[in-house]
């Protein structure tokens, strides 16, 4: 296989993992650790095939970065553990810039989806009020889980969709 074919196979594998994660998220409200481990294993295998053994350190940094940077959002109940692990899988398959762009794009897509859901459910004002109470409590040192204490069930979303769409946006922008 030449380098181009290997890179194409790598991205197609990542897309399959992301699509599978969305399906699992809708069916079970979680992304299986088996899928995450398979994704991490595949990302390391492709990384070594494309860039050699020295690539492992770079991949390990990209895998660790989302966990480090997004851990607070998990503790606060804003993101699920599976969502953060899914970003780690993306980091294993991509470079650092693509990873960070994907995180930012997914957060933006997630915000758009959330506002759309709140408008559809006709509870935008109430949800914004509850969000402001949550932020005020945080600023006063009262750390609590947003998911457990503040979120309305109809406003919870499958963030894996935002991650997939964010990744697609970043990939499309690469070719513009």
PDB file of N, CA, C and O in Angstrom, residues 9-87:
ATOM      1  N   UNK A   9      -7.484   4.859   4.069  1.00  0.00           N
ATOM      2  CA  UNK A   9      -8.020   3.761   4.877  1.00  0.00           C
ATOM      3  C   UNK A   9      -8.151   4.185   6.341  1.00  0.00           C
ATOM      4  O   UNK A   9      -9.125   3.833   7.020  1.00  0.00           O
ATOM      5  N   UNK A  10      -7.199   4.950   6.817  1.00  0.00           N
ATOM      6  CA  UNK A  10      -7.222   5.440   8.193  1.00  0.00           C
ATOM      7  C   UNK A  10      -8.435   6.333   8.432  1.00  0.00           C
ATOM      8  O   UNK A  10      -9.171   6.153   9.420  1.00  0.00           O
ATOM      9  N   UNK A  11      -8.682   7.280   7.554  1.00  0.00           N
ATOM     10  CA  UNK A  11      -9.823   8.203   7.709  1.00  0.00           C
ATOM     11  C   UNK A  11     -11.143   7.463   7.561  1.00  0.00           C
ATOM     12  O   UNK A  11     -12.098   7.722   8.306  1.00  0.00           O
ATOM     13  N   UNK A  12     -11.227   6.513   6.624  1.00  0.00           N
ATOM     14  CA  UNK A  12     -12.452   5.728   6.463  1.00  0.00           C
ATOM     15  C   UNK A  12     -12.730   4.892   7.717  1.00  0.00           C
ATOM     16  O   UNK A  12     -13.886   4.758   8.137  1.00  0.00           O
ATOM     17  N   UNK A  13     -11.688   4.344   8.322  1.00  0.00           N
ATOM     18  CA  UNK A  13     -11.841   3.589   9.569  1.00  0.00           C
ATOM     19  C   UNK A  13     -12.365   4.502  10.670  1.00  0.00           C
ATOM     20  O   UNK A  13     -13.277   4.130  11.420  1.00  0.00           O
ATOM     21  N   UNK A  14     -11.825   5.705  10.747  1.00  0.00           N
ATOM     22  CA  UNK A  14     -12.295   6.667  11.753  1.00  0.00           C
ATOM     23  C   UNK A  14     -13.767   7.003  11.534  1.00  0.00           C
ATOM     24  O   UNK A  14     -14.552   7.047  12.483  1.00  0.00           O
ATOM     25  N   UNK A  15     -14.174   7.230  10.285  1.00  0.00           N
ATOM     26  CA  UNK A  15     -15.579   7.502   9.996  1.00  0.00           C
ATOM     27  C   UNK A  15     -16.471   6.331  10.438  1.00  0.00           C
ATOM     28  O   UNK A  15     -17.539   6.538  11.013  1.00  0.00           O
ATOM     29  N   UNK A  16     -16.041   5.101  10.183  1.00  0.00           N
ATOM     30  CA  UNK A  16     -16.833   3.941  10.601  1.00  0.00           C
ATOM     31  C   UNK A  16     -16.980   3.894  12.119  1.00  0.00           C
ATOM     32  O   UNK A  16     -18.055   3.585  12.643  1.00  0.00           O
ATOM     33  N   UNK A  17     -15.900   4.219  12.826  1.00  0.00           N
ATOM     34  CA  UNK A  17     -15.950   4.239  14.292  1.00  0.00           C
ATOM     35  C   UNK A  17     -16.908   5.329  14.767  1.00  0.00           C
ATOM     36  O   UNK A  17     -17.729   5.104  15.671  1.00  0.00           O
ATOM     37  N   UNK A  18     -16.833   6.507  14.162  1.00  0.00           N
ATOM     38  CA  UNK A  18     -17.705   7.613  14.568  1.00  0.00           C
ATOM     39  C   UNK A  18     -19.177   7.298  14.292  1.00  0.00           C
ATOM     40  O   UNK A  18     -20.043   7.562  15.133  1.00  0.00           O
ATOM     41  N   UNK A  19     -19.474   6.726  13.130  1.00  0.00           N
ATOM     42  CA  UNK A  19     -20.854   6.350  12.814  1.00  0.00           C
ATOM     43  C   UNK A  19     -21.361   5.274  13.777  1.00  0.00           C
ATOM     44  O   UNK A  19     -22.503   5.334  14.238  1.00  0.00           O
ATOM     45  N   UNK A  20     -20.516   4.297  14.084  1.00  0.00           N
ATOM     46  CA  UNK A  20     -20.890   3.249  15.032  1.00  0.00           C
ATOM     47  C   UNK A  20     -21.153   3.842  16.415  1.00  0.00           C
ATOM     48  O   UNK A  20     -22.102   3.452  17.102  1.00  0.00           O
ATOM     49  N   UNK A  21     -20.344   4.815  16.818  1.00  0.00           N
ATOM     50  CA  UNK A  21     -20.534   5.471  18.113  1.00  0.00           C
ATOM     51  C   UNK A  21     -21.880   6.187  18.167  1.00  0.00           C
ATOM     52  O   UNK A  21     -22.576   6.132  19.195  1.00  0.00           O
ATOM     53  N   UNK A  22     -22.262   6.844  17.086  1.00  0.00           N
ATOM     54  CA  UNK A  22     -23.561   7.530  17.047  1.00  0.00           C
ATOM     55  C   UNK A  22     -24.693   6.506  17.208  1.00  0.00           C
ATOM     56  O   UNK A  22     -25.631   6.720  17.979  1.00  0.00           O
ATOM     57  N   UNK A  23     -24.593   5.391  16.504  1.00  0.00           N
ATOM     58  CA  UNK A  23     -25.626   4.353  16.605  1.00  0.00           C
ATOM     59  C   UNK A  23     -25.704   3.828  18.038  1.00  0.00           C
ATOM     60  O   UNK A  23     -26.801   3.697  18.600  1.00  0.00           O
ATOM     61  N   UNK A  24     -24.552   3.532  18.637  1.00  0.00           N
ATOM     62  CA  UNK A  24     -24.542   3.049  20.019  1.00  0.00           C
ATOM     63  C   UNK A  24     -25.127   4.089  20.968  1.00  0.00           C
ATOM     64  O   UNK A  24     -25.876   3.745  21.884  1.00  0.00           O
ATOM     65  N   UNK A  25     -24.779   5.345  20.755  1.00  0.00           N
ATOM     66  CA  UNK A  25     -25.262   6.428  21.610  1.00  0.00           C
ATOM     67  C   UNK A  25     -26.788   6.509  21.568  1.00  0.00           C
ATOM     68  O   UNK A  25     -27.450   6.642  22.594  1.00  0.00           O
ATOM     69  N   UNK A  26     -27.373   6.383  20.382  1.00  0.00           N
ATOM     70  CA  UNK A  26     -28.830   6.429  20.254  1.00  0.00           C
ATOM     71  C   UNK A  26     -29.492   5.189  20.847  1.00  0.00           C
ATOM     72  O   UNK A  26     -30.554   5.275  21.458  1.00  0.00           O
ATOM     73  N   UNK A  27     -28.853   4.042  20.682  1.00  0.00           N
ATOM     74  CA  UNK A  27     -29.467   2.800  21.144  1.00  0.00           C
ATOM     75  C   UNK A  27     -29.321   2.590  22.657  1.00  0.00           C
ATOM     76  O   UNK A  27     -30.242   2.100  23.300  1.00  0.00           O
ATOM     77  N   UNK A  28     -28.171   2.967  23.214  1.00  0.00           N
ATOM     78  CA  UNK A  28     -27.864   2.634  24.611  1.00  0.00           C
ATOM     79  C   UNK A  28     -27.565   3.846  25.492  1.00  0.00           C
ATOM     80  O   UNK A  28     -27.294   3.675  26.681  1.00  0.00           O
ATOM     81  N   UNK A  29     -27.539   5.049  24.920  1.00  0.00           N
ATOM     82  CA  UNK A  29     -27.128   6.259  25.648  1.00  0.00           C
ATOM     83  C   UNK A  29     -25.687   6.159  26.157  1.00  0.00           C
ATOM     84  O   UNK A  29     -25.328   6.790  27.143  1.00  0.00           O
ATOM     85  N   UNK A  30     -24.875   5.351  25.491  1.00  0.00           N
ATOM     86  CA  UNK A  30     -23.451   5.284  25.824  1.00  0.00           C
ATOM     87  C   UNK A  30     -22.677   4.706  24.658  1.00  0.00           C
ATOM     88  O   UNK A  30     -23.254   4.071  23.776  1.00  0.00           O
ATOM     89  N   UNK A  31     -21.388   4.968  24.669  1.00  0.00           N
ATOM     90  CA  UNK A  31     -20.485   4.469  23.638  1.00  0.00           C
ATOM     91  C   UNK A  31     -19.629   3.396  24.301  1.00  0.00           C
ATOM     92  O   UNK A  31     -19.011   3.646  25.339  1.00  0.00           O
ATOM     93  N   UNK A  32     -19.601   2.212  23.717  1.00  0.00           N
ATOM     94  CA  UNK A  32     -18.934   1.087  24.379  1.00  0.00           C
ATOM     95  C   UNK A  32     -17.422   1.281  24.437  1.00  0.00           C
ATOM     96  O   UNK A  32     -16.804   1.827  23.515  1.00  0.00           O
ATOM     97  N   UNK A  33     -16.854   0.803  25.535  1.00  0.00           N
ATOM     98  CA  UNK A  33     -15.400   0.854  25.681  1.00  0.00           C
ATOM     99  C   UNK A  33     -14.709  -0.051  24.667  1.00  0.00           C
ATOM    100  O   UNK A  33     -13.580   0.214  24.273  1.00  0.00           O
ATOM    101  N   UNK A  34     -15.394  -1.105  24.216  1.00  0.00           N
ATOM    102  CA  UNK A  34     -14.813  -1.978  23.180  1.00  0.00           C
ATOM    103  C   UNK A  34     -14.573  -1.190  21.891  1.00  0.00           C
ATOM    104  O   UNK A  34     -13.543  -1.333  21.252  1.00  0.00           O
ATOM    105  N   UNK A  35     -15.561  -0.364  21.524  1.00  0.00           N
ATOM    106  CA  UNK A  35     -15.403   0.456  20.314  1.00  0.00           C
ATOM    107  C   UNK A  35     -14.251   1.445  20.502  1.00  0.00           C
ATOM    108  O   UNK A  35     -13.432   1.628  19.594  1.00  0.00           O
ATOM    109  N   UNK A  36     -14.185   2.066  21.674  1.00  0.00           N
ATOM    110  CA  UNK A  36     -13.106   3.024  21.953  1.00  0.00           C
ATOM    111  C   UNK A  36     -11.749   2.332  21.889  1.00  0.00           C
ATOM    112  O   UNK A  36     -10.808   2.831  21.245  1.00  0.00           O
ATOM    113  N   UNK A  37     -11.623   1.172  22.536  1.00  0.00           N
ATOM    114  CA  UNK A  37     -10.346   0.446  22.534  1.00  0.00           C
ATOM    115  C   UNK A  37      -9.962   0.006  21.120  1.00  0.00           C
ATOM    116  O   UNK A  37      -8.794   0.091  20.738  1.00  0.00           O
ATOM    117  N   UNK A  38     -10.957  -0.455  20.344  1.00  0.00           N
ATOM    118  CA  UNK A  38     -10.680  -0.824  18.962  1.00  0.00           C
ATOM    119  C   UNK A  38     -10.188   0.400  18.183  1.00  0.00           C
ATOM    120  O   UNK A  38      -9.228   0.318  17.414  1.00  0.00           O
ATOM    121  N   UNK A  39     -10.846   1.549  18.401  1.00  0.00           N
ATOM    122  CA  UNK A  39     -10.431   2.773  17.732  1.00  0.00           C
ATOM    123  C   UNK A  39      -9.021   3.192  18.109  1.00  0.00           C
ATOM    124  O   UNK A  39      -8.220   3.577  17.247  1.00  0.00           O
ATOM    125  N   UNK A  40      -8.699   3.110  19.395  1.00  0.00           N
ATOM    126  CA  UNK A  40      -7.350   3.468  19.840  1.00  0.00           C
ATOM    127  C   UNK A  40      -6.309   2.514  19.257  1.00  0.00           C
ATOM    128  O   UNK A  40      -5.249   2.941  18.793  1.00  0.00           O
ATOM    129  N   UNK A  41      -6.622   1.220  19.276  1.00  0.00           N
ATOM    130  CA  UNK A  41      -5.705   0.229  18.706  1.00  0.00           C
ATOM    131  C   UNK A  41      -5.484   0.494  17.214  1.00  0.00           C
ATOM    132  O   UNK A  41      -4.348   0.504  16.739  1.00  0.00           O
ATOM    133  N   UNK A  42      -6.576   0.707  16.483  1.00  0.00           N
ATOM    134  CA  UNK A  42      -6.464   0.977  15.037  1.00  0.00           C
ATOM    135  C   UNK A  42      -5.678   2.259  14.774  1.00  0.00           C
ATOM    136  O   UNK A  42      -4.867   2.309  13.842  1.00  0.00           O
ATOM    137  N   UNK A  43      -5.908   3.293  15.591  1.00  0.00           N
ATOM    138  CA  UNK A  43      -5.189   4.556  15.370  1.00  0.00           C
ATOM    139  C   UNK A  43      -3.688   4.375  15.571  1.00  0.00           C
ATOM    140  O   UNK A  43      -2.894   4.916  14.799  1.00  0.00           O
ATOM    141  N   UNK A  44      -3.317   3.588  16.562  1.00  0.00           N
ATOM    142  CA  UNK A  44      -1.888   3.333  16.794  1.00  0.00           C
ATOM    143  C   UNK A  44      -1.316   2.497  15.654  1.00  0.00           C
ATOM    144  O   UNK A  44      -0.219   2.779  15.153  1.00  0.00           O
ATOM    145  N   UNK A  45      -2.058   1.484  15.215  1.00  0.00           N
ATOM    146  CA  UNK A  45      -1.583   0.632  14.110  1.00  0.00           C
ATOM    147  C   UNK A  45      -1.405   1.448  12.823  1.00  0.00           C
ATOM    148  O   UNK A  45      -0.375   1.332  12.149  1.00  0.00           O
ATOM    149  N   UNK A  46      -2.410   2.280  12.505  1.00  0.00           N
ATOM    150  CA  UNK A  46      -2.273   3.130  11.309  1.00  0.00           C
ATOM    151  C   UNK A  46      -1.131   4.128  11.494  1.00  0.00           C
ATOM    152  O   UNK A  46      -0.369   4.386  10.552  1.00  0.00           O
ATOM    153  N   UNK A  47      -1.020   4.698  12.680  1.00  0.00           N
ATOM    154  CA  UNK A  47       0.038   5.672  12.937  1.00  0.00           C
ATOM    155  C   UNK A  47       1.415   5.088  12.730  1.00  0.00           C
ATOM    156  O   UNK A  47       2.289   5.711  12.105  1.00  0.00           O
ATOM    157  N   UNK A  48       1.632   3.869  13.225  1.00  0.00           N
ATOM    158  CA  UNK A  48       2.926   3.205  13.045  1.00  0.00           C
ATOM    159  C   UNK A  48       3.143   2.873  11.567  1.00  0.00           C
ATOM    160  O   UNK A  48       4.244   3.056  11.040  1.00  0.00           O
ATOM    161  N   UNK A  49       2.086   2.427  10.877  1.00  0.00           N
ATOM    162  CA  UNK A  49       2.205   2.090   9.450  1.00  0.00           C
ATOM    163  C   UNK A  49       2.538   3.320   8.610  1.00  0.00           C
ATOM    164  O   UNK A  49       3.297   3.229   7.651  1.00  0.00           O
ATOM    165  N   UNK A  50       1.952   4.453   8.980  1.00  0.00           N
ATOM    166  CA  UNK A  50       2.146   5.671   8.189  1.00  0.00           C
ATOM    167  C   UNK A  50       3.410   6.419   8.607  1.00  0.00           C
ATOM    168  O   UNK A  50       4.174   6.872   7.762  1.00  0.00           O
ATOM    169  N   UNK A  51       3.662   6.542   9.910  1.00  0.00           N
ATOM    170  CA  UNK A  51       4.766   7.379  10.379  1.00  0.00           C
ATOM    171  C   UNK A  51       5.878   6.666  11.106  1.00  0.00           C
ATOM    172  O   UNK A  51       6.819   7.297  11.579  1.00  0.00           O
ATOM    173  N   UNK A  52       5.779   5.357  11.281  1.00  0.00           N
ATOM    174  CA  UNK A  52       6.817   4.602  11.971  1.00  0.00           C
ATOM    175  C   UNK A  52       6.643   4.645  13.485  1.00  0.00           C
ATOM    176  O   UNK A  52       5.761   5.324  14.027  1.00  0.00           O
ATOM    177  N   UNK A  53       7.502   3.922  14.175  1.00  0.00           N
ATOM    178  CA  UNK A  53       7.433   3.794  15.634  1.00  0.00           C
ATOM    179  C   UNK A  53       7.543   5.145  16.357  1.00  0.00           C
ATOM    180  O   UNK A  53       6.847   5.355  17.357  1.00  0.00           O
ATOM    181  N   UNK A  54       8.355   6.109  15.897  1.00  0.00           N
ATOM    182  CA  UNK A  54       8.411   7.399  16.590  1.00  0.00           C
ATOM    183  C   UNK A  54       7.051   8.114  16.660  1.00  0.00           C
ATOM    184  O   UNK A  54       6.834   8.980  17.496  1.00  0.00           O
ATOM    185  N   UNK A  55       6.139   7.729  15.794  1.00  0.00           N
ATOM    186  CA  UNK A  55       4.813   8.335  15.755  1.00  0.00           C
ATOM    187  C   UNK A  55       4.018   8.036  17.036  1.00  0.00           C
ATOM    188  O   UNK A  55       3.078   8.760  17.369  1.00  0.00           O
ATOM    189  N   UNK A  56       4.389   6.999  17.765  1.00  0.00           N
ATOM    190  CA  UNK A  56       3.627   6.581  18.953  1.00  0.00           C
ATOM    191  C   UNK A  56       3.546   7.700  19.990  1.00  0.00           C
ATOM    192  O   UNK A  56       2.478   7.941  20.567  1.00  0.00           O
ATOM    193  N   UNK A  57       4.631   8.413  20.226  1.00  0.00           N
ATOM    194  CA  UNK A  57       4.632   9.487  21.228  1.00  0.00           C
ATOM    195  C   UNK A  57       3.647  10.580  20.817  1.00  0.00           C
ATOM    196  O   UNK A  57       2.872  11.078  21.642  1.00  0.00           O
ATOM    197  N   UNK A  58       3.649  10.939  19.562  1.00  0.00           N
ATOM    198  CA  UNK A  58       2.725  11.948  19.037  1.00  0.00           C
ATOM    199  C   UNK A  58       1.282  11.483  19.208  1.00  0.00           C
ATOM    200  O   UNK A  58       0.409  12.248  19.643  1.00  0.00           O
ATOM    201  N   UNK A  59       1.020  10.217  18.874  1.00  0.00           N
ATOM    202  CA  UNK A  59      -0.328   9.662  19.001  1.00  0.00           C
ATOM    203  C   UNK A  59      -0.771   9.643  20.464  1.00  0.00           C
ATOM    204  O   UNK A  59      -1.906  10.016  20.786  1.00  0.00           O
ATOM    205  N   UNK A  60       0.113   9.217  21.346  1.00  0.00           N
ATOM    206  CA  UNK A  60      -0.237   9.169  22.775  1.00  0.00           C
ATOM    207  C   UNK A  60      -0.569  10.556  23.316  1.00  0.00           C
ATOM    208  O   UNK A  60      -1.482  10.706  24.144  1.00  0.00           O
ATOM    209  N   UNK A  61       0.137  11.583  22.856  1.00  0.00           N
ATOM    210  CA  UNK A  61      -0.194  12.955  23.266  1.00  0.00           C
ATOM    211  C   UNK A  61      -1.583  13.338  22.759  1.00  0.00           C
ATOM    212  O   UNK A  61      -2.400  13.866  23.504  1.00  0.00           O
ATOM    213  N   UNK A  62      -1.859  13.048  21.488  1.00  0.00           N
ATOM    214  CA  UNK A  62      -3.165  13.389  20.910  1.00  0.00           C
ATOM    215  C   UNK A  62      -4.308  12.629  21.584  1.00  0.00           C
ATOM    216  O   UNK A  62      -5.416  13.147  21.692  1.00  0.00           O
ATOM    217  N   UNK A  63      -4.045  11.406  22.014  1.00  0.00           N
ATOM    218  CA  UNK A  63      -5.058  10.622  22.715  1.00  0.00           C
ATOM    219  C   UNK A  63      -5.301  11.195  24.112  1.00  0.00           C
ATOM    220  O   UNK A  63      -6.435  11.246  24.586  1.00  0.00           O
ATOM    221  N   UNK A  64      -4.254  11.638  24.763  1.00  0.00           N
ATOM    222  CA  UNK A  64      -4.351  12.151  26.137  1.00  0.00           C
ATOM    223  C   UNK A  64      -4.931  13.562  26.210  1.00  0.00           C
ATOM    224  O   UNK A  64      -5.617  13.904  27.178  1.00  0.00           O
ATOM    225  N   UNK A  65      -4.677  14.373  25.213  1.00  0.00           N
ATOM    226  CA  UNK A  65      -5.071  15.778  25.249  1.00  0.00           C
ATOM    227  C   UNK A  65      -6.564  15.990  25.538  1.00  0.00           C
ATOM    228  O   UNK A  65      -6.908  16.784  26.417  1.00  0.00           O
ATOM    229  N   UNK A  66      -7.489  15.299  24.840  1.00  0.00           N
ATOM    230  CA  UNK A  66      -8.916  15.541  25.136  1.00  0.00           C
ATOM    231  C   UNK A  66      -9.284  15.187  26.576  1.00  0.00           C
ATOM    232  O   UNK A  66     -10.110  15.867  27.191  1.00  0.00           O
ATOM    233  N   UNK A  67      -8.682  14.126  27.104  1.00  0.00           N
ATOM    234  CA  UNK A  67      -8.980  13.723  28.482  1.00  0.00           C
ATOM    235  C   UNK A  67      -8.539  14.822  29.440  1.00  0.00           C
ATOM    236  O   UNK A  67      -9.282  15.203  30.360  1.00  0.00           O
ATOM    237  N   UNK A  68      -7.360  15.360  29.219  1.00  0.00           N
ATOM    238  CA  UNK A  68      -6.820  16.417  30.091  1.00  0.00           C
ATOM    239  C   UNK A  68      -7.649  17.694  29.981  1.00  0.00           C
ATOM    240  O   UNK A  68      -8.047  18.282  30.976  1.00  0.00           O
ATOM    241  N   UNK A  69      -7.935  18.106  28.765  1.00  0.00           N
ATOM    242  CA  UNK A  69      -8.563  19.406  28.536  1.00  0.00           C
ATOM    243  C   UNK A  69     -10.073  19.392  28.806  1.00  0.00           C
ATOM    244  O   UNK A  69     -10.648  20.408  29.199  1.00  0.00           O
ATOM    245  N   UNK A  70     -10.727  18.242  28.619  1.00  0.00           N
ATOM    246  CA  UNK A  70     -12.186  18.189  28.750  1.00  0.00           C
ATOM    247  C   UNK A  70     -12.654  17.527  30.047  1.00  0.00           C
ATOM    248  O   UNK A  70     -13.855  17.404  30.276  1.00  0.00           O
ATOM    249  N   UNK A  71     -11.723  17.129  30.905  1.00  0.00           N
ATOM    250  CA  UNK A  71     -12.081  16.430  32.141  1.00  0.00           C
ATOM    251  C   UNK A  71     -13.032  17.251  33.015  1.00  0.00           C
ATOM    252  O   UNK A  71     -13.991  16.711  33.569  1.00  0.00           O
ATOM    253  N   UNK A  72     -12.813  18.536  33.117  1.00  0.00           N
ATOM    254  CA  UNK A  72     -13.681  19.385  33.939  1.00  0.00           C
ATOM    255  C   UNK A  72     -15.121  19.352  33.421  1.00  0.00           C
ATOM    256  O   UNK A  72     -16.068  19.321  34.213  1.00  0.00           O
ATOM    257  N   UNK A  73     -15.295  19.338  32.097  1.00  0.00           N
ATOM    258  CA  UNK A  73     -16.648  19.268  31.533  1.00  0.00           C
ATOM    259  C   UNK A  73     -17.322  17.939  31.888  1.00  0.00           C
ATOM    260  O   UNK A  73     -18.534  17.875  32.067  1.00  0.00           O
ATOM    261  N   UNK A  74     -16.528  16.870  32.016  1.00  0.00           N
ATOM    262  CA  UNK A  74     -17.068  15.577  32.452  1.00  0.00           C
ATOM    263  C   UNK A  74     -17.479  15.643  33.922  1.00  0.00           C
ATOM    264  O   UNK A  74     -18.578  15.227  34.285  1.00  0.00           O
ATOM    265  N   UNK A  75     -16.598  16.164  34.755  1.00  0.00           N
ATOM    266  CA  UNK A  75     -16.883  16.261  36.192  1.00  0.00           C
ATOM    267  C   UNK A  75     -18.145  17.092  36.433  1.00  0.00           C
ATOM    268  O   UNK A  75     -18.957  16.768  37.298  1.00  0.00           O
ATOM    269  N   UNK A  76     -18.333  18.131  35.644  1.00  0.00           N
ATOM    270  CA  UNK A  76     -19.507  18.988  35.795  1.00  0.00           C
ATOM    271  C   UNK A  76     -20.763  18.393  35.145  1.00  0.00           C
ATOM    272  O   UNK A  76     -21.843  18.971  35.252  1.00  0.00           O
ATOM    273  N   UNK A  77     -20.627  17.249  34.491  1.00  0.00           N
ATOM    274  CA  UNK A  77     -21.779  16.592  33.884  1.00  0.00           C
ATOM    275  C   UNK A  77     -22.216  17.202  32.571  1.00  0.00           C
ATOM    276  O   UNK A  77     -23.331  16.973  32.112  1.00  0.00           O
ATOM    277  N   UNK A  78     -21.332  17.976  31.956  1.00  0.00           N
ATOM    278  CA  UNK A  78     -21.665  18.630  30.690  1.00  0.00           C
ATOM    279  C   UNK A  78     -21.372  17.699  29.516  1.00  0.00           C
ATOM    280  O   UNK A  78     -22.117  17.670  28.538  1.00  0.00           O
ATOM    281  N   UNK A  79     -20.294  16.935  29.597  1.00  0.00           N
ATOM    282  CA  UNK A  79     -19.939  15.943  28.574  1.00  0.00           C
ATOM    283  C   UNK A  79     -19.874  14.572  29.227  1.00  0.00           C
ATOM    284  O   UNK A  79     -19.487  14.457  30.389  1.00  0.00           O
ATOM    285  N   UNK A  80     -20.191  13.545  28.459  1.00  0.00           N
ATOM    286  CA  UNK A  80     -20.065  12.181  28.950  1.00  0.00           C
ATOM    287  C   UNK A  80     -18.659  11.650  28.740  1.00  0.00           C
ATOM    288  O   UNK A  80     -17.916  12.145  27.884  1.00  0.00           O
ATOM    289  N   UNK A  81     -18.316  10.620  29.490  1.00  0.00           N
ATOM    290  CA  UNK A  81     -16.989  10.010  29.361  1.00  0.00           C
ATOM    291  C   UNK A  81     -16.785   9.448  27.959  1.00  0.00           C
ATOM    292  O   UNK A  81     -15.701   9.566  27.385  1.00  0.00           O
ATOM    293  N   UNK A  82     -17.823   8.849  27.388  1.00  0.00           N
ATOM    294  CA  UNK A  82     -17.706   8.295  26.034  1.00  0.00           C
ATOM    295  C   UNK A  82     -17.410   9.357  24.997  1.00  0.00           C
ATOM    296  O   UNK A  82     -16.672   9.106  24.042  1.00  0.00           O
ATOM    297  N   UNK A  83     -17.976  10.544  25.184  1.00  0.00           N
ATOM    298  CA  UNK A  83     -17.727  11.642  24.247  1.00  0.00           C
ATOM    299  C   UNK A  83     -16.254  12.054  24.290  1.00  0.00           C
ATOM    300  O   UNK A  83     -15.627  12.259  23.245  1.00  0.00           O
ATOM    301  N   UNK A  84     -15.709  12.141  25.481  1.00  0.00           N
ATOM    302  CA  UNK A  84     -14.301  12.526  25.625  1.00  0.00           C
ATOM    303  C   UNK A  84     -13.397  11.439  25.056  1.00  0.00           C
ATOM    304  O   UNK A  84     -12.422  11.733  24.349  1.00  0.00           O
ATOM    305  N   UNK A  85     -13.726  10.189  25.315  1.00  0.00           N
ATOM    306  CA  UNK A  85     -12.940   9.082  24.757  1.00  0.00           C
ATOM    307  C   UNK A  85     -13.030   9.068  23.234  1.00  0.00           C
ATOM    308  O   UNK A  85     -12.058   8.725  22.562  1.00  0.00           O
ATOM    309  N   UNK A  86     -14.184   9.453  22.701  1.00  0.00           N
ATOM    310  CA  UNK A  86     -14.335   9.527  21.241  1.00  0.00           C
ATOM    311  C   UNK A  86     -13.408  10.607  20.657  1.00  0.00           C
ATOM    312  O   UNK A  86     -12.794  10.399  19.602  1.00  0.00           O
ATOM    313  N   UNK A  87     -13.284  11.732  21.354  1.00  0.00           N
ATOM    314  CA  UNK A  87     -12.318  12.747  20.929  1.00  0.00           C
ATOM    315  C   UNK A  87     -10.896  12.174  20.970  1.00  0.00           C
ATOM    316  O   UNK A  87     -10.071  12.496  20.110  1.00  0.00           O
TER     317      UNK A  87
END
